[in-house]
Structure formats: C-alpha cells, structure tokens
Short mmCIF file of C-alpha atoms in Angstrom, two decimals:
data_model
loop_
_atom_site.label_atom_id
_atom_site.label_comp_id
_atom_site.label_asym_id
_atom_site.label_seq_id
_atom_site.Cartn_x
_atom_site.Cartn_y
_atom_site.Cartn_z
CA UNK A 178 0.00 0.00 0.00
CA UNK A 179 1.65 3.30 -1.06
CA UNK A 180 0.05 7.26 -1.83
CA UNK A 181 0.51 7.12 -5.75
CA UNK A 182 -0.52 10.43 -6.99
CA UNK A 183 -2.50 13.57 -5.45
CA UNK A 184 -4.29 16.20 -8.28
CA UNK A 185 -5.56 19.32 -7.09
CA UNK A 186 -8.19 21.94 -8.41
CA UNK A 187 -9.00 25.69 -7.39
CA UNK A 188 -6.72 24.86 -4.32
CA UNK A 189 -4.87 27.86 -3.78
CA UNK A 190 -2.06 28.46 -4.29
CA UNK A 191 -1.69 25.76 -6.36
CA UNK A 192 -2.21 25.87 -10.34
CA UNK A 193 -4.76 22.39 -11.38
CA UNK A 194 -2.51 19.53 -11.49
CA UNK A 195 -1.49 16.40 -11.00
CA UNK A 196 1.20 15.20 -8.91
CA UNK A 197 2.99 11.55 -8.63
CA UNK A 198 4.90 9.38 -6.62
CA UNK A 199 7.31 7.54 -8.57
CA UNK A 200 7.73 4.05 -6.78
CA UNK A 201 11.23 3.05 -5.24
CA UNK A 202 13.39 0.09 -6.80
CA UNK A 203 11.99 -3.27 -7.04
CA UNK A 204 14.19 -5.26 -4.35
CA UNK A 205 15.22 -2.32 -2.77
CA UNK A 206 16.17 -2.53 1.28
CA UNK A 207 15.11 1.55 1.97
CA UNK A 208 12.24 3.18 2.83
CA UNK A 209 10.91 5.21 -0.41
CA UNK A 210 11.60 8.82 0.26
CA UNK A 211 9.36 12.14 -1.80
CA UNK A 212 11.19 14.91 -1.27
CA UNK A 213 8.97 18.24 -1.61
CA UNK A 214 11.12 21.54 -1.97
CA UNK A 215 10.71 24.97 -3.66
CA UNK A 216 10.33 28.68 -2.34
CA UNK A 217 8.58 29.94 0.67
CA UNK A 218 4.79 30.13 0.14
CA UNK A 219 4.52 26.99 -2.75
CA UNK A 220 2.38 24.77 -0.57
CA UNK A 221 4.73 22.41 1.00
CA UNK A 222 3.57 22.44 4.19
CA UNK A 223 0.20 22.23 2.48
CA UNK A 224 0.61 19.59 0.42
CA UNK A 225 1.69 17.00 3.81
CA UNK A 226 -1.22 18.62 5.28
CA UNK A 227 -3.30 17.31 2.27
CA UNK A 228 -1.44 14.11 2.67
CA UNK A 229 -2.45 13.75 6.28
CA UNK A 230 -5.61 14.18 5.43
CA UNK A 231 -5.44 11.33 2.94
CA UNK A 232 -4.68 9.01 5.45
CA UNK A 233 -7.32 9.68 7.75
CA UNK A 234 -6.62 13.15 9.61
CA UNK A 235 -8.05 16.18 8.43
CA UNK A 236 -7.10 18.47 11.17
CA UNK A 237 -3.94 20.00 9.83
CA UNK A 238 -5.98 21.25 6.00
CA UNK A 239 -8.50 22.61 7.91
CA UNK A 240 -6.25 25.27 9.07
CA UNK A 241 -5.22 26.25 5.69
CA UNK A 242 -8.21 26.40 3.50
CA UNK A 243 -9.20 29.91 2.28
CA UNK A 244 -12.42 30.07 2.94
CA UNK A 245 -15.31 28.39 3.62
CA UNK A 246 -16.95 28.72 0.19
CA UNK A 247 -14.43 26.97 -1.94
CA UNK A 248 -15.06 25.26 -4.66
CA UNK A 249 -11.58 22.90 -4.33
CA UNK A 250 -11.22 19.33 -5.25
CA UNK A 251 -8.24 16.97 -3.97
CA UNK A 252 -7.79 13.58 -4.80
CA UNK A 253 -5.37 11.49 -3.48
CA UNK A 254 -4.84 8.25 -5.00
CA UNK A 255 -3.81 5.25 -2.83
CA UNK A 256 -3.09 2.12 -4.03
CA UNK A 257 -3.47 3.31 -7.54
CA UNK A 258 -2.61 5.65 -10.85
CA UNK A 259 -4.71 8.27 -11.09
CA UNK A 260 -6.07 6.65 -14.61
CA UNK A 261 -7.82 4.74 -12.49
CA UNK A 262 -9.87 6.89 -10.66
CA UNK A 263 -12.70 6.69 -13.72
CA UNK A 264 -14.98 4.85 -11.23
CA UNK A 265 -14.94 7.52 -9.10
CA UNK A 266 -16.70 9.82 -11.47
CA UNK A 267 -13.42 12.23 -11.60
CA UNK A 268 -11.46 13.20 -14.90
CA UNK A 269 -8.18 14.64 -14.02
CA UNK A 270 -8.55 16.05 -17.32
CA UNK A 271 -11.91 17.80 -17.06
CA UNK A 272 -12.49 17.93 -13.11
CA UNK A 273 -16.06 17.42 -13.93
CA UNK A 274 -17.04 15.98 -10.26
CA UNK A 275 -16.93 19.09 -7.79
CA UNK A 276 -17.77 18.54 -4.05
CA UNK A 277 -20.85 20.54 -2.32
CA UNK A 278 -18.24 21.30 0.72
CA UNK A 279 -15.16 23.50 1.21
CA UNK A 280 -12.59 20.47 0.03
CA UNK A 281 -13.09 17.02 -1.40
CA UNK A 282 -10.80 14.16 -1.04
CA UNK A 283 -10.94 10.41 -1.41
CA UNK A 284 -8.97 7.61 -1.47
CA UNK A 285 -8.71 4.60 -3.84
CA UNK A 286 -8.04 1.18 -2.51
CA UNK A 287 -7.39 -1.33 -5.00
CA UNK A 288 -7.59 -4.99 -4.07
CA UNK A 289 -8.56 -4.05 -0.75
CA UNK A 290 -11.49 -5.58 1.51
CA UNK A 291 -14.16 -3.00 1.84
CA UNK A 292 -14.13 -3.15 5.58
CA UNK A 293 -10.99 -1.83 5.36
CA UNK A 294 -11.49 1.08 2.76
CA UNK A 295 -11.42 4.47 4.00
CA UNK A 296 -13.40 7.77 2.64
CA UNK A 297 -13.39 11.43 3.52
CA UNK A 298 -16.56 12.76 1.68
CA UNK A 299 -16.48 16.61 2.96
CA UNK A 300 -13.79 17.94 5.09
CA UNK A 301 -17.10 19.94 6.52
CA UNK A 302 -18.86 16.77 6.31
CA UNK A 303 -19.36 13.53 7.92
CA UNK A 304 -16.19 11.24 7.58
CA UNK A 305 -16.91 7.06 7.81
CA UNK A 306 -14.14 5.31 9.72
CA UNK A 307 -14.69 1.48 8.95
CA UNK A 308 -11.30 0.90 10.66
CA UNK A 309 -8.94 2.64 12.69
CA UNK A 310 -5.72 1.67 9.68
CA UNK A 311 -6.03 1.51 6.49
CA UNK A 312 -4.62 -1.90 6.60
CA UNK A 313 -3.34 -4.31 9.10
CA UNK A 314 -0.17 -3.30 11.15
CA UNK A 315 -0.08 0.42 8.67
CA UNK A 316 1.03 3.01 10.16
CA UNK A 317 0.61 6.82 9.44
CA UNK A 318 2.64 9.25 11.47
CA UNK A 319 3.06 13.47 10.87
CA UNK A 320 6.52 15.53 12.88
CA UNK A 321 7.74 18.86 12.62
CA UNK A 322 11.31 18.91 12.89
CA UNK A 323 11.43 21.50 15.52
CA UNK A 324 9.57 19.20 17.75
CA UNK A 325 11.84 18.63 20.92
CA UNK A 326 11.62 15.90 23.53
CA UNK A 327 11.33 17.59 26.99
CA UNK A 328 11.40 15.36 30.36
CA UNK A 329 8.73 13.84 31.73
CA UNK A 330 7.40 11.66 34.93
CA UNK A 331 7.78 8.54 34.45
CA UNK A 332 6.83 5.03 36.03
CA UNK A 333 8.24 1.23 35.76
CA UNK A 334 6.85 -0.52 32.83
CA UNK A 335 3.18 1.40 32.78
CA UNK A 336 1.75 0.01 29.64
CA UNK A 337 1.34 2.89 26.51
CA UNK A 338 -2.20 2.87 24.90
CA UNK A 339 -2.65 5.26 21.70
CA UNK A 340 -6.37 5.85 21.80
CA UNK A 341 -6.87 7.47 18.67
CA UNK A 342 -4.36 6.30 15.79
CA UNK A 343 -4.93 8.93 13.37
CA UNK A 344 -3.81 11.28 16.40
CA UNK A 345 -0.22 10.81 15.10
CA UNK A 346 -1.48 12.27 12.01
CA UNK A 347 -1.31 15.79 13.87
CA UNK A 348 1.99 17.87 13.58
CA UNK A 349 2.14 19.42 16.68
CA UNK A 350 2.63 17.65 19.75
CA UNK A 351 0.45 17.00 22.29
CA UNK A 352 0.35 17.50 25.35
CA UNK A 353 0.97 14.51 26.71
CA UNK A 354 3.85 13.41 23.91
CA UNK A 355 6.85 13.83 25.92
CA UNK A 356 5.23 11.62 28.62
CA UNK A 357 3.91 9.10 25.75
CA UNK A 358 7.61 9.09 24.50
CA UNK A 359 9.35 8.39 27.30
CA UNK A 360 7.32 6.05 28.83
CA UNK A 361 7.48 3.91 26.27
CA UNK A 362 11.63 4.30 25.84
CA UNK A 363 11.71 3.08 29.27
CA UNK A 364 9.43 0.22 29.19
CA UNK A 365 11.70 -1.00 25.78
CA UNK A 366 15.26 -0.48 28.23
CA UNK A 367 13.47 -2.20 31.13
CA UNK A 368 12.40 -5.24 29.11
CA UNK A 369 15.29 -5.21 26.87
CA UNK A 370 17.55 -5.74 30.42
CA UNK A 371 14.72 -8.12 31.49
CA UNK A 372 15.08 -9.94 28.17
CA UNK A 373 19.13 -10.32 28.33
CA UNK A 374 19.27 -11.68 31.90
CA UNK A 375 16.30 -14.47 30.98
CA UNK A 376 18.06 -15.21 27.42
CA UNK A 377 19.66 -18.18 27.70
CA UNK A 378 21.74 -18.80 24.96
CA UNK A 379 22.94 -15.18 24.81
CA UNK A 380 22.82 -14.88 21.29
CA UNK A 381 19.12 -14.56 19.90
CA UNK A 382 18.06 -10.35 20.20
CA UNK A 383 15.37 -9.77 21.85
CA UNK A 384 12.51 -7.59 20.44
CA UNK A 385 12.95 -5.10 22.66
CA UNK A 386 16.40 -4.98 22.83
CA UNK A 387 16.26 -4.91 18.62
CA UNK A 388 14.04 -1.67 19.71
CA UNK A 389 16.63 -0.21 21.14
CA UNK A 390 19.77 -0.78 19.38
CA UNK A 391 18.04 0.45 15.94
CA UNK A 392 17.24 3.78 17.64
CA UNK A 393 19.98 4.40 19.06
CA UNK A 394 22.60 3.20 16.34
CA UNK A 395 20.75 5.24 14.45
CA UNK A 396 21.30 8.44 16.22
CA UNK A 397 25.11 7.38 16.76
CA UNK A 398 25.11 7.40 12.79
CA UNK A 399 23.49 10.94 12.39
CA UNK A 400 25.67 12.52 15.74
CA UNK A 401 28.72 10.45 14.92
CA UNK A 402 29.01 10.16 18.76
CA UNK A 403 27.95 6.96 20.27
CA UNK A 404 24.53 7.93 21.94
CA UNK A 405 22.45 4.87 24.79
CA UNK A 406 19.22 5.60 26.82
CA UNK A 407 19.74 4.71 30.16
CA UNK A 408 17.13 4.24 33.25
CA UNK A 409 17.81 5.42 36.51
CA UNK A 410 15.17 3.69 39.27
CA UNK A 411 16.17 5.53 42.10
CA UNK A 412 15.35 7.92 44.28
CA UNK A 413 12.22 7.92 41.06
CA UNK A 414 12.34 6.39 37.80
CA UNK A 415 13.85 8.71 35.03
CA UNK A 416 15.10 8.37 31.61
CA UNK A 417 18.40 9.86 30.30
CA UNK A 418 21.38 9.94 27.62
CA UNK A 419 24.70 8.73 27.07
CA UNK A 420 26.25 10.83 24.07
CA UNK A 421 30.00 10.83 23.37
CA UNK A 422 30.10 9.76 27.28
CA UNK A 423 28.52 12.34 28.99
CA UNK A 424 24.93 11.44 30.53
CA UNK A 425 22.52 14.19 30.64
CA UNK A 426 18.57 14.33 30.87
CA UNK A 427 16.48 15.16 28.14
CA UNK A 428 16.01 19.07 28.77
CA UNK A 429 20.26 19.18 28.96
CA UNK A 430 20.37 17.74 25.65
CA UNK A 431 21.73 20.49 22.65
CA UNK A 432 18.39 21.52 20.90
CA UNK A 433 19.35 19.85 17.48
CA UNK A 434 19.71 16.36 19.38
CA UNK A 435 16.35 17.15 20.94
CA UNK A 436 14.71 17.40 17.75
CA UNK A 437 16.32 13.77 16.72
CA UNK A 438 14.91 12.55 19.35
CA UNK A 439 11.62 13.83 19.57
CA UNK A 440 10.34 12.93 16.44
CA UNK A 441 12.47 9.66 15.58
CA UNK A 442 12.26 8.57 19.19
CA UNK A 443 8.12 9.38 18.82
CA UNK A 444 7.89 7.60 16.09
CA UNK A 445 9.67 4.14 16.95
CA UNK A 446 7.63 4.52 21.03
CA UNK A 447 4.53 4.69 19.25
CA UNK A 448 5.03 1.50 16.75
CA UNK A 449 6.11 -0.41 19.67
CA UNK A 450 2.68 0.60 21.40
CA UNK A 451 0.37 0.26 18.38
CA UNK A 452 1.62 -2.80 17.97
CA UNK A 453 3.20 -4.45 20.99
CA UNK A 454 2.93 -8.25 19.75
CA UNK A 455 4.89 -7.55 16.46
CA UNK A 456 8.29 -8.94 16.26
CA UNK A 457 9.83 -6.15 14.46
CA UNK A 458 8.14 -2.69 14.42
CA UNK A 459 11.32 -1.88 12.30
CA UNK A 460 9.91 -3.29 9.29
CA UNK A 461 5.92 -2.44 9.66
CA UNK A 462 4.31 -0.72 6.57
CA UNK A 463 4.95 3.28 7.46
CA UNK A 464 3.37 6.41 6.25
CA UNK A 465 5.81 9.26 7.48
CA UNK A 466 5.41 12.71 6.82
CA UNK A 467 8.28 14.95 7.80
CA UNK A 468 7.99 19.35 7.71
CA UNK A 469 11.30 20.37 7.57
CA UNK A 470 13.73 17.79 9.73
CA UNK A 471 16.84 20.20 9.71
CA UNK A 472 15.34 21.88 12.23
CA UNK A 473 18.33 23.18 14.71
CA UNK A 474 20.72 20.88 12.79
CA UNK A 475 24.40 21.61 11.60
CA UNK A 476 24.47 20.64 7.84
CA UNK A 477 26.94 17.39 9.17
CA UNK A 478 23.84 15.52 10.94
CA UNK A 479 21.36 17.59 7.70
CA UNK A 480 23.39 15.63 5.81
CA UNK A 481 23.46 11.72 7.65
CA UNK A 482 19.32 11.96 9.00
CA UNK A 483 17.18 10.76 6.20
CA UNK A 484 19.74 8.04 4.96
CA UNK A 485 19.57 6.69 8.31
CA UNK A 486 16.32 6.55 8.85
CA UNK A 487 15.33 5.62 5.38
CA UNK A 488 17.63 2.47 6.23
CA UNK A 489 15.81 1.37 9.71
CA UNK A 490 12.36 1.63 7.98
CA UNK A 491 12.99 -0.61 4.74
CA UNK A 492 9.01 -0.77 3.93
CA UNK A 493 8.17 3.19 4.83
CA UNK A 494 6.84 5.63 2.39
CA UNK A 495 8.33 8.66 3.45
CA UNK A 496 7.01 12.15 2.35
CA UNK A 497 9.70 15.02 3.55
CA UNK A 498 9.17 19.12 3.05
CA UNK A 499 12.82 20.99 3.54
CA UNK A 500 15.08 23.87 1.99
CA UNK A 501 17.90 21.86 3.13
CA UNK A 502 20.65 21.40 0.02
CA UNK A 503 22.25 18.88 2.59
CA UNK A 504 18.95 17.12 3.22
CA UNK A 505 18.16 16.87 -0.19
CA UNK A 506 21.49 15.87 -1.68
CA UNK A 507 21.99 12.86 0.86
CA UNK A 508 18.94 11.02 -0.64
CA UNK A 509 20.80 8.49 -3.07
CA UNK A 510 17.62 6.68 -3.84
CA UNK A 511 14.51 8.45 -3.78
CA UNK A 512 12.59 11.29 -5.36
CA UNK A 513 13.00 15.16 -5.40
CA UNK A 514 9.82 17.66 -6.30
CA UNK A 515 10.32 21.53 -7.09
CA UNK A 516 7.47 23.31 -6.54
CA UNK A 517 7.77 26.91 -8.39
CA UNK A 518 5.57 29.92 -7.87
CA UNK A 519 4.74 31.86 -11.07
CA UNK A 520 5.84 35.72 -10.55
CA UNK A 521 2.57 36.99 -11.72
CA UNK A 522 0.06 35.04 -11.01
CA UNK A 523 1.56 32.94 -7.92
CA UNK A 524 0.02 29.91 -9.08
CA UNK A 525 2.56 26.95 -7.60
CA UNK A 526 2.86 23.88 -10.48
CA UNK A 527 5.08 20.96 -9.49
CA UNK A 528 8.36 19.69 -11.68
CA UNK A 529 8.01 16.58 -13.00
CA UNK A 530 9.28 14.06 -10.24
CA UNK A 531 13.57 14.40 -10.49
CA UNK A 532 15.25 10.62 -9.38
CA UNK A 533 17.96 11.63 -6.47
CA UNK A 534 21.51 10.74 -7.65
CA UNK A 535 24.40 8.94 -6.06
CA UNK A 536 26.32 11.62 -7.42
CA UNK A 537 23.87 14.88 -6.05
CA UNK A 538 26.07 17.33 -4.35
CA UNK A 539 24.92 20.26 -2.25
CA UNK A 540 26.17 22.37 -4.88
CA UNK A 541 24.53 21.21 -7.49
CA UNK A 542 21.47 21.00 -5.94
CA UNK A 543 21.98 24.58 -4.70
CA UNK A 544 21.96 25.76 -8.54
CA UNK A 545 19.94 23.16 -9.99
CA UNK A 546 16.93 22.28 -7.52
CA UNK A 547 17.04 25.34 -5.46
CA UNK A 548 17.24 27.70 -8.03
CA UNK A 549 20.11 29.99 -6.37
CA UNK A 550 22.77 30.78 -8.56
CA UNK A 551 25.06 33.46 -5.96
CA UNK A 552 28.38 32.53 -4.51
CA UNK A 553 28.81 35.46 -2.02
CA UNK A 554 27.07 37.59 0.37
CA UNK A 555 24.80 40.40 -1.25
CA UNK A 556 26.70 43.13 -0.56
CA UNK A 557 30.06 41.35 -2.78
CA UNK A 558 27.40 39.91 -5.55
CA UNK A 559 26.27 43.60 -5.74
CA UNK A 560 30.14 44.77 -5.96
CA UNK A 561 30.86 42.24 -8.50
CA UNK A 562 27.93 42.66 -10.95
CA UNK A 563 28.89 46.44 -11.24
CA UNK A 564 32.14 45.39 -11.82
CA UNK A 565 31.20 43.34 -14.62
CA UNK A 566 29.14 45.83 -15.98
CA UNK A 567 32.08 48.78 -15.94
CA UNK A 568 33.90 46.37 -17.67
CA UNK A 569 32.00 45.70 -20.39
CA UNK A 570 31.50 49.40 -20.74
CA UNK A 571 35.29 50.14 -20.86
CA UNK A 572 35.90 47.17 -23.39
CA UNK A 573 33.09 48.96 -25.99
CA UNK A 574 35.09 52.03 -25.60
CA UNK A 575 34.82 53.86 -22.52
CA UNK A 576 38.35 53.71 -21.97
CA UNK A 577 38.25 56.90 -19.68
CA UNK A 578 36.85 54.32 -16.61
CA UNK A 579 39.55 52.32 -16.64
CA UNK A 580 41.10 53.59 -13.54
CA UNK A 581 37.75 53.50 -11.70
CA UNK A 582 37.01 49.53 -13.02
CA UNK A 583 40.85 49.11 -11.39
CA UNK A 584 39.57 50.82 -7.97
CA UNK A 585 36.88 48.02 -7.92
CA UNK A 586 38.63 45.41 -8.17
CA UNK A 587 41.03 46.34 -5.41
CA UNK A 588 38.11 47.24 -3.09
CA UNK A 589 36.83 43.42 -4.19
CA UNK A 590 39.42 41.68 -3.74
CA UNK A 591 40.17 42.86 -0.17
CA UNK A 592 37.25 41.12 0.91
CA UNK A 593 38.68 37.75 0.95
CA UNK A 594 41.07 35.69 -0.46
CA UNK A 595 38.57 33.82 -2.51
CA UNK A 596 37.50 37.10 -3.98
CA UNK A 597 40.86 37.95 -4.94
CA UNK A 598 41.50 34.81 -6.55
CA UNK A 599 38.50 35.83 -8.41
CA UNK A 600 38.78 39.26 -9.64
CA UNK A 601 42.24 39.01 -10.23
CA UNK A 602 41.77 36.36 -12.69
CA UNK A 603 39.09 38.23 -14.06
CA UNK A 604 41.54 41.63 -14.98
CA UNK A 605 44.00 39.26 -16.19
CA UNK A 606 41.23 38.60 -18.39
CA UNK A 607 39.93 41.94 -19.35
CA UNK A 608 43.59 43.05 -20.20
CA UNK A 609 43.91 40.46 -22.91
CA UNK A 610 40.28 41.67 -24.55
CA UNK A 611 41.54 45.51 -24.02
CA UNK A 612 44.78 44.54 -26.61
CA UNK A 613 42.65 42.85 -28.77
CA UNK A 614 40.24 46.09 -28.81
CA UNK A 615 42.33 48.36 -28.69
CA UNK A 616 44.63 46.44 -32.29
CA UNK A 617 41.35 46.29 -33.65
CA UNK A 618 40.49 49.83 -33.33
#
C-alpha cells in the first residue's frame, strides 16, 4: 500500500494539477523517500497537510483552506494511478465531479477488503471510519522537525495505549507526547535488560532490545558520537542519555539532538505501542510525513538523517518538506519535487518528479533544484555585478573608466582571499580583450 498520486483543483495556491509518486526500486532494502522543496509560500507544508488528510486526519488542512466557500477538489490516490480513478466519477482532465463542501478528497483502494477502505466525503462533512488503519499493522505518522523531547514523569513498565491512531497524524505535539515518548523508551530499556538476563543462549536479540539498538545506532550514525538511553530507578524512575560519554537528561540535551529525538524517538515509542505483539516494528508498513527535519541541525547531521532513517524503515513511504541542500542531496535513492511559484500570477505547479543521484552534491542541488545561482554575500554579488558591468562598458570604448574599473577590483578583492582569486583572474582577463580592442580599433 503506497500514496501514488494527489491532483488538485482551485486549491490555492496551487495551479490544477497532477502530482505523482514515482515508486522506489523493485528489491530495494530503503524506505521510499518524496522529497517536496521549492520557495517559501509553494504549498509544501500544504501539500503533507493534504497528505495527512489522505490518510485519515483532516485536522492540519482545515487550518489552511481559504475560505469556507471553496469550490476545491483533492484527490489522493492510494493504491493506484490516477487513470484509475474513472470509477470515481473524476477526470483529471476535465475535473467534472466538484464537491458541495469546502474540500473534497478520497482515497482509492485497489484490491482491498471493503471493511478496510477508507473515505473522507467533505472535510465539513461527515467522515466514515470502517477501521482505525487503512490496513493491518499500517502506520501513518506526521513531525515537525522543531519538535523537541522535553522530560517527563515517568513510572516502571506502565503500559502505553494510543487511543486514537490517526492522532499521530497531527503535527504538533500534544500535550501529553513527551510523557507518551518516554514512557514507552523506558518500558523498551526495562524489558530489553529483562530480556538479556532471561536469554539463555545469549545470542538470539530480543525484540525489545532490537528496539533499542536500531534507535539508538541510528542516532550514533546521524551525531557520529555513540549515543544509549539509560534508566535510573532511584530515588524515582527517570530516563536519560549517554552521548559521546557524557549522561545528561532530556532538557540538557543540545536543541538539534532534541529534535532527533523527539520525532524519531516518537515515532519508533509509538510503533512499539500500536503494535506491541509484532516482532519487528522496524519493518511495519509506514506512512511518514516529515515538515522540515533540519530543524536546529548543523548541515553534518542535515546531511546523515534521512539516509539513516530511510535504512531502519525498509518498507516506509516517506514524504519530507525541507530547503535543506544537505537534506536533499543525501537522498541516493529516492525522489526530489520543485514546486515553483509563477511571478505573476503565484500559481505553484510541481516539476516533473527528479530521481535523487548517487552523485547529487549540495552544490549542485543549490543551482539546480534550489534555483540559487550566488556565490557570495549580497553586498560582494552587488560589488561584482557592477564590476562586470564597468567592464564591459570600458571594453566597448569607454576607456576613460579604466582607472575607476581598477579601484573596484582592489576594493573586491580585499574582501577575501577567494575574492581575490576571483577578480584578479578576471583583470588578467579583461587586459587580454583591451589589446585585442584596442589592435582592432
């Protein structure tokens, strides 16, 4: 089960199209990562919103339509192309079926039981749950990057109970999360100890203890220091860090490593309590939409998060919104979207899906994906571009500014070595293309 496509229509700010999610390698051992970048103001945070909604969770859209009386329609295809959404009564051509409410969006199952479908018939409407996931041990989960893990009272092994499933669907946390989290890291330490002193042949892993390693070797692979939970029992039962050998509680943590932890950390505590019995939450079908994960982070862990996380959820569907170059050039397999605003109109249309490269640098994608093509700070782009232009004026004859285009450079190149480098190659230039003009005059 996957989200295949998504088409929108008089759903500002974007322009009526069509959108798709190009599958991941047959075979392949990583999660599937859509990556969703462009501008400020194109709709990313929108379109996860819309994608949340898709999977049962409506909240987040509701916050972001523009008005009651619109006439939008949203489709999200699950399961399926959109050329298959005929039955429906939609034509992504013609958008002849319009909903009577503010915003319309259904799913399509294919080849699922109908006690397990799903429909959202008016976001102002009545919703039908028939079941609480779309399919047996699915998950669908929604973090903001900026979301940090605070400390919380905790007790020995109190069981975790998510009421609500499509709760996780929300963005913001709770206010209970930081409780929910911890509680369940220190039921998985507890039984994971519990486990290794009643496991007799020492060398089978434990589920818990399976928990626990892939969370935190993960972590160690983003930090690149080696990072452990640890329970303390007394005086009170309290949950804490080991990173690079220094143990701290959660609220002494460094705010990027925070961040890691609250929405990684929430994510893995709440597939071991949505599904305690399962072997290996690791590897349960995932639905995982991430708003901008380099929250707080130095481009070094921008640059290791998604790869390592794509790697402990090999069956997840991840959908991730960022203006990270680091984030976005560390995908090796996966797919990158560029949504553009038009200047005049500010209607957002989405590039056709881009494959993520081995080869992707953060330059390139700076240039190429990002659309920014300055080296320097504004003030030395500024310098340089009327440096350029003097000298193009002084080559087509104003010969009398030649003195002023050598003040520029000098004041350019004091700026940093770099710079120097630069301009000086750049005179060295301009004084073989001044003989030239001046033989050929």
């Amino acid at each position: 089960m996957r989200i295949e496509a998504l088409a929108v229509q008089d759903f500002p700010p974007f322009a009526d199209a069509e959108l798709t999610f190009p599958a991941k390698p047959e075979g392949s051992k990583l999660a599937e990562v859509q990556i969703l970048t462009g501008q400020n103001g194109t709709g990313k945070t929108r379109l996860l919103s819309i994608l949340a909604a898709a999977l049962g969770n409506d909240s987040e859209l509701k916050h972001r339509i523009n008005g009651s009386d619109s006439k939008a329609s949203v489709v999200a295809a699950i399961g399926a192309p959109l050329s298959q959404l005929a039955g429906w009564g939609i034509s992504a051509g013609s958008w002849l079926a319009r909903s009577p409410t503010s915003i319309m969006l259904r799913q399509l199952l294919k080849g699922t039981p109908e006690n397990w479908s799903f429909q959202l018939s008016g976001i102002f409407g009545s919703a039908e749950h028939k079941k609480t996931h779309l399919i047996p041990e699915l998950a669908a989960m929604s973090f903001r990057g900026i979301a940090q893990i605070a400390d919380a009272k905790l007790t020995a092994l109190q069981p975790v109970k998510i009421k609500d499933p499509l709760t996780l669907l929300k963005f913001d946390k709770t206010t209970d999360e930081d409780t929910q989290i911890g509680q369940s890291l220190v039921n998985i330490k507890m039984g994971a100890a519990m486990e290794r002193l009643s496991n007799e042949d020492g060398e089978s892993v434990s589920r818990a203890s399976l928990i626990s390693q892939g969370l935190e070797n993960a972590v160690s692979e983003i930090t690149g220091r080696r990072f452990r939970f640890s329970v303390t029992p007394y005086p009170e039962i309290s949950l804490r860090v080991n990173w690079g050998g220094t143990t701290m509680k959660f609220n002494q943590m460094p705010d990027g490593l925070r961040c890691i932890i609250g929405w990684l950390a929430g994510c893995i505590a709440k597939l071991d309590a949505l599904f305690p019995e399962y072997p290996d939450p690791f590897s349960i079908p995932l639905f995982l939409l991430l708003d901008e994960p380099e929250g707080h982070l130095h481009p070094a862990w921008q640059r290791k998060l998604i790869p390592a996380v794509q790697s402990l959820f090999p069956n997840g569907q991840f959908f991730v919104a960022t203006h990270s170059p680091f984030v976005i050039s560390s995908v090796n397999e996966g797919w990158i979207h560029v949504l553009r605003a038009d200047e005049e109109t500010g209607k957002v249309t989405f590039d056709p899906p881009r494959a993520c490269s081995k080869g992707d640098s953060y330059i390139e994608i700076v240039q190429e994906i990002l659309g920014v093509s300055e080296w320097y700070d504004p003030e030395s782009e500024k310098l340089l571009s009327q440096f350029r232009c003097l000298k193009d004026d002084v080559l087509a004859g104003a010969w009398e500014k030649e003195q002023e285009l050598a003040d520029i450079a000098k004041g350019i190149a004091r700026r940093s070595d770099t710079l120097a480098d630069l301009v000086g190659g750049e005179m060295r230039q301009f004084e073989r293309q001044k003989k030239k003009a001046k033989a050929a005059a």
